């Protein structure tokens, strides 16, 4: 059996996140292009830069573990991003499309928050404190990204989507 110990599970979950982050790296530029609101586009490009650092943190952890980060595909992220892609292909009102992009992006952030919360806790239990600190940093960034999207939705995007300019 592959998952004999908590350490095995820790490595598998890290690989899942590594795959998820790589998928997100490819998706965020497309989401930024699809966003009509400037602030939303900026939120996506800002998070792209953070995502690059998050990948680097995972690589640092894998290097210390002397394990390859490859070999796993996060199927959940694949599904979340496929749903997100359906929005990109829609011919929707710009504000409604932005609201839909936020809904899709927040699903992604919440998935990441769940994943990073777990591996951070595993790292602490396993005495991998340096790794736990790195994972907590990423967890905090995902939480902040999620909150920024909520603020943008509540103050601008959803407000515009309620009364789409195009239909007036
Ligand atoms: Fe991330
Ligand atoms: Zn996954
Ligand atoms: Fe559900
Ligand atoms: Fe994220």
Tab-separated table of C-alpha atoms and ligand atoms in Angstrom:
chain	number	residue	atom	x	y	z
A	1	UNK	CA	0.000	0.000	0.000
A	2	UNK	CA	1.233	3.421	-0.988
A	3	UNK	CA	-0.257	5.410	1.914
A	4	UNK	CA	1.199	3.512	4.839
A	5	UNK	CA	2.076	6.491	6.991
A	6	UNK	CA	0.978	10.063	7.562
A	7	UNK	CA	4.225	11.045	5.858
A	8	UNK	CA	3.123	9.182	2.702
A	9	UNK	CA	-0.203	10.998	2.783
A	10	UNK	CA	1.598	14.318	3.343
A	11	UNK	CA	3.696	13.764	0.194
A	12	UNK	CA	0.658	12.708	-1.871
A	13	UNK	CA	-1.298	15.783	-0.797
A	14	UNK	CA	1.669	18.040	-1.568
A	15	UNK	CA	1.826	16.523	-5.055
A	16	UNK	CA	-1.885	17.164	-5.512
A	17	UNK	CA	-1.333	20.830	-4.623
A	18	UNK	CA	1.696	21.054	-6.895
A	19	UNK	CA	-0.439	19.827	-9.792
A	20	UNK	CA	-3.283	22.149	-8.803
A	21	UNK	CA	-0.983	25.199	-8.699
A	22	UNK	CA	0.406	24.405	-12.146
A	23	UNK	CA	-3.091	24.182	-13.578
A	24	UNK	CA	-3.923	27.523	-11.931
A	25	UNK	CA	-0.791	29.095	-13.439
A	26	UNK	CA	-2.208	28.336	-16.875
A	27	UNK	CA	-5.774	29.428	-16.070
A	28	UNK	CA	-5.190	32.793	-14.367
A	29	UNK	CA	-3.888	34.664	-17.453
A	30	UNK	CA	-7.006	33.568	-19.367
A	31	UNK	CA	-9.240	34.695	-16.504
A	32	UNK	CA	-7.485	38.076	-16.427
A	33	UNK	CA	-8.123	38.512	-20.162
A	34	UNK	CA	-11.767	37.481	-19.780
A	35	UNK	CA	-12.399	39.942	-16.932
A	36	UNK	CA	-13.987	43.230	-17.991
A	37	UNK	CA	-13.459	45.037	-14.700
A	38	UNK	CA	-9.912	46.406	-14.411
A	39	UNK	CA	-9.663	45.672	-10.691
A	40	UNK	CA	-10.767	42.096	-11.247
A	41	UNK	CA	-8.200	41.623	-14.012
A	42	UNK	CA	-5.563	43.022	-11.657
A	43	UNK	CA	-6.679	40.687	-8.859
A	44	UNK	CA	-6.085	37.750	-11.216
A	45	UNK	CA	-2.659	38.947	-12.425
A	46	UNK	CA	-1.594	39.740	-8.841
A	47	UNK	CA	-2.592	36.253	-7.776
A	48	UNK	CA	-0.691	34.817	-10.739
A	49	UNK	CA	2.506	36.347	-9.343
A	50	UNK	CA	1.697	34.909	-5.914
A	51	UNK	CA	0.985	31.523	-7.450
A	52	UNK	CA	4.496	31.455	-8.930
A	53	UNK	CA	5.885	31.964	-5.423
A	54	UNK	CA	3.585	29.267	-4.081
A	55	UNK	CA	4.969	26.801	-6.627
A	56	UNK	CA	8.502	27.792	-5.565
A	57	UNK	CA	7.587	27.126	-1.904
A	58	UNK	CA	6.323	23.654	-2.784
A	59	UNK	CA	9.506	22.976	-4.769
A	60	UNK	CA	11.587	24.005	-1.755
A	61	UNK	CA	9.656	21.537	0.410
A	62	UNK	CA	10.050	18.719	-2.145
A	63	UNK	CA	13.784	19.400	-2.459
A	64	UNK	CA	14.205	19.096	1.329
A	65	UNK	CA	12.143	15.884	1.314
A	66	UNK	CA	14.272	14.629	-1.609
A	67	UNK	CA	11.101	13.641	-3.463
A	68	UNK	CA	9.957	14.502	-6.984
A	69	UNK	CA	6.904	16.806	-7.019
A	70	UNK	CA	5.597	15.192	-10.204
A	71	UNK	CA	3.447	12.188	-10.883
A	72	UNK	CA	0.002	13.301	-9.782
A	73	UNK	CA	-2.827	15.190	-11.466
A	74	UNK	CA	-5.272	17.066	-9.280
A	75	UNK	CA	-8.567	15.933	-10.798
A	76	UNK	CA	-10.587	18.260	-8.613
A	77	UNK	CA	-8.744	21.323	-9.919
A	78	UNK	CA	-9.160	20.022	-13.447
A	79	UNK	CA	-12.919	19.886	-12.879
A	80	UNK	CA	-13.091	23.283	-11.197
A	81	UNK	CA	-11.174	24.884	-14.046
A	82	UNK	CA	-13.305	23.111	-16.653
A	83	UNK	CA	-16.366	24.655	-15.051
A	84	UNK	CA	-14.596	28.000	-15.058
A	85	UNK	CA	-13.798	27.610	-18.734
A	86	UNK	CA	-17.487	27.206	-19.536
A	87	UNK	CA	-17.888	30.796	-18.323
A	88	UNK	CA	-15.107	32.060	-20.585
A	89	UNK	CA	-16.965	30.638	-23.574
A	90	UNK	CA	-20.288	32.244	-22.590
A	91	UNK	CA	-21.622	35.263	-24.436
A	92	UNK	CA	-22.736	37.018	-21.247
A	93	UNK	CA	-23.181	40.586	-20.064
A	94	UNK	CA	-19.700	41.774	-18.965
A	95	UNK	CA	-20.674	42.398	-15.328
A	96	UNK	CA	-22.504	39.079	-15.086
A	97	UNK	CA	-19.511	37.333	-16.606
A	98	UNK	CA	-17.234	39.025	-14.071
A	99	UNK	CA	-19.519	37.844	-11.268
A	100	UNK	CA	-19.325	34.319	-12.694
A	101	UNK	CA	-15.520	34.530	-12.920
A	102	UNK	CA	-15.391	35.493	-9.242
A	103	UNK	CA	-17.676	32.580	-8.323
A	104	UNK	CA	-15.365	30.206	-10.200
A	105	UNK	CA	-12.185	31.728	-8.755
A	106	UNK	CA	-13.519	31.522	-5.198
A	107	UNK	CA	-14.211	27.812	-5.640
A	108	UNK	CA	-10.561	27.428	-6.630
A	109	UNK	CA	-9.319	29.434	-3.634
A	110	UNK	CA	-11.458	27.430	-1.223
A	111	UNK	CA	-10.168	24.154	-2.632
A	112	UNK	CA	-6.615	25.401	-2.158
A	113	UNK	CA	-7.355	26.621	1.374
A	114	UNK	CA	-8.661	23.160	2.303
A	115	UNK	CA	-5.610	21.486	0.793
A	116	UNK	CA	-3.033	23.808	2.345
A	117	UNK	CA	-4.750	23.691	5.729
A	118	UNK	CA	-4.398	19.893	5.725
A	119	UNK	CA	-0.748	19.732	4.627
A	120	UNK	CA	0.193	22.518	7.050
A	121	UNK	CA	-1.304	20.492	9.901
A	122	UNK	CA	0.378	17.276	8.697
A	123	UNK	CA	3.731	19.106	8.481
A	124	UNK	CA	3.402	20.279	12.115
A	125	UNK	CA	2.486	16.779	13.307
A	126	UNK	CA	5.468	15.343	11.437
A	127	UNK	CA	7.842	17.889	12.971
A	128	UNK	CA	8.450	19.557	9.596
A	129	UNK	CA	8.199	23.043	11.044
A	130	UNK	CA	9.990	24.933	8.266
A	131	UNK	CA	7.622	23.367	5.729
A	132	UNK	CA	4.628	24.108	7.958
A	133	UNK	CA	5.620	27.789	8.029
A	134	UNK	CA	5.913	27.903	4.218
A	135	UNK	CA	2.542	26.202	3.809
A	136	UNK	CA	0.943	28.602	6.285
A	137	UNK	CA	2.271	31.521	4.221
A	138	UNK	CA	0.575	30.150	1.135
A	139	UNK	CA	-2.608	29.404	3.077
A	140	UNK	CA	-2.691	33.038	4.218
A	141	UNK	CA	-2.265	34.224	0.619
A	142	UNK	CA	-5.111	32.030	-0.620
A	143	UNK	CA	-7.303	33.383	2.177
A	144	UNK	CA	-6.405	36.965	1.307
A	145	UNK	CA	-7.071	36.333	-2.398
A	146	UNK	CA	-10.485	34.914	-1.523
A	147	UNK	CA	-11.301	37.908	0.693
A	148	UNK	CA	-10.210	40.368	-1.994
A	149	UNK	CA	-12.606	38.678	-4.426
A	150	UNK	CA	-15.438	38.894	-1.898
A	151	UNK	CA	-14.795	42.608	-1.401
A	152	UNK	CA	-14.683	43.214	-5.155
A	153	UNK	CA	-17.920	41.278	-5.660
A	154	UNK	CA	-19.763	43.048	-2.867
A	155	UNK	CA	-18.614	46.567	-3.675
A	156	UNK	CA	-18.484	46.590	-7.485
A	157	UNK	CA	-19.115	43.487	-9.553
A	158	UNK	CA	-22.342	42.090	-8.123
A	159	UNK	CA	-23.751	45.610	-7.880
A	160	UNK	CA	-23.192	46.122	-11.597
A	161	UNK	CA	-24.434	42.636	-12.425
A	162	UNK	CA	-27.780	43.318	-10.768
A	163	UNK	CA	-28.444	46.091	-13.298
A	164	UNK	CA	-26.348	45.266	-16.346
A	165	UNK	CA	-25.379	48.432	-18.237
A	166	UNK	CA	-25.764	46.687	-21.591
A	167	UNK	CA	-29.467	46.033	-21.036
A	168	UNK	CA	-30.398	49.574	-20.034
B	1	LIG	FE1	-2.325	28.765	-5.011
B	2	LIG	ZN1	-6.793	17.736	-5.812
B	3	LIG	FE1	-21.122	20.587	-3.411
B	4	LIG	FE1	-4.937	30.655	-5.108
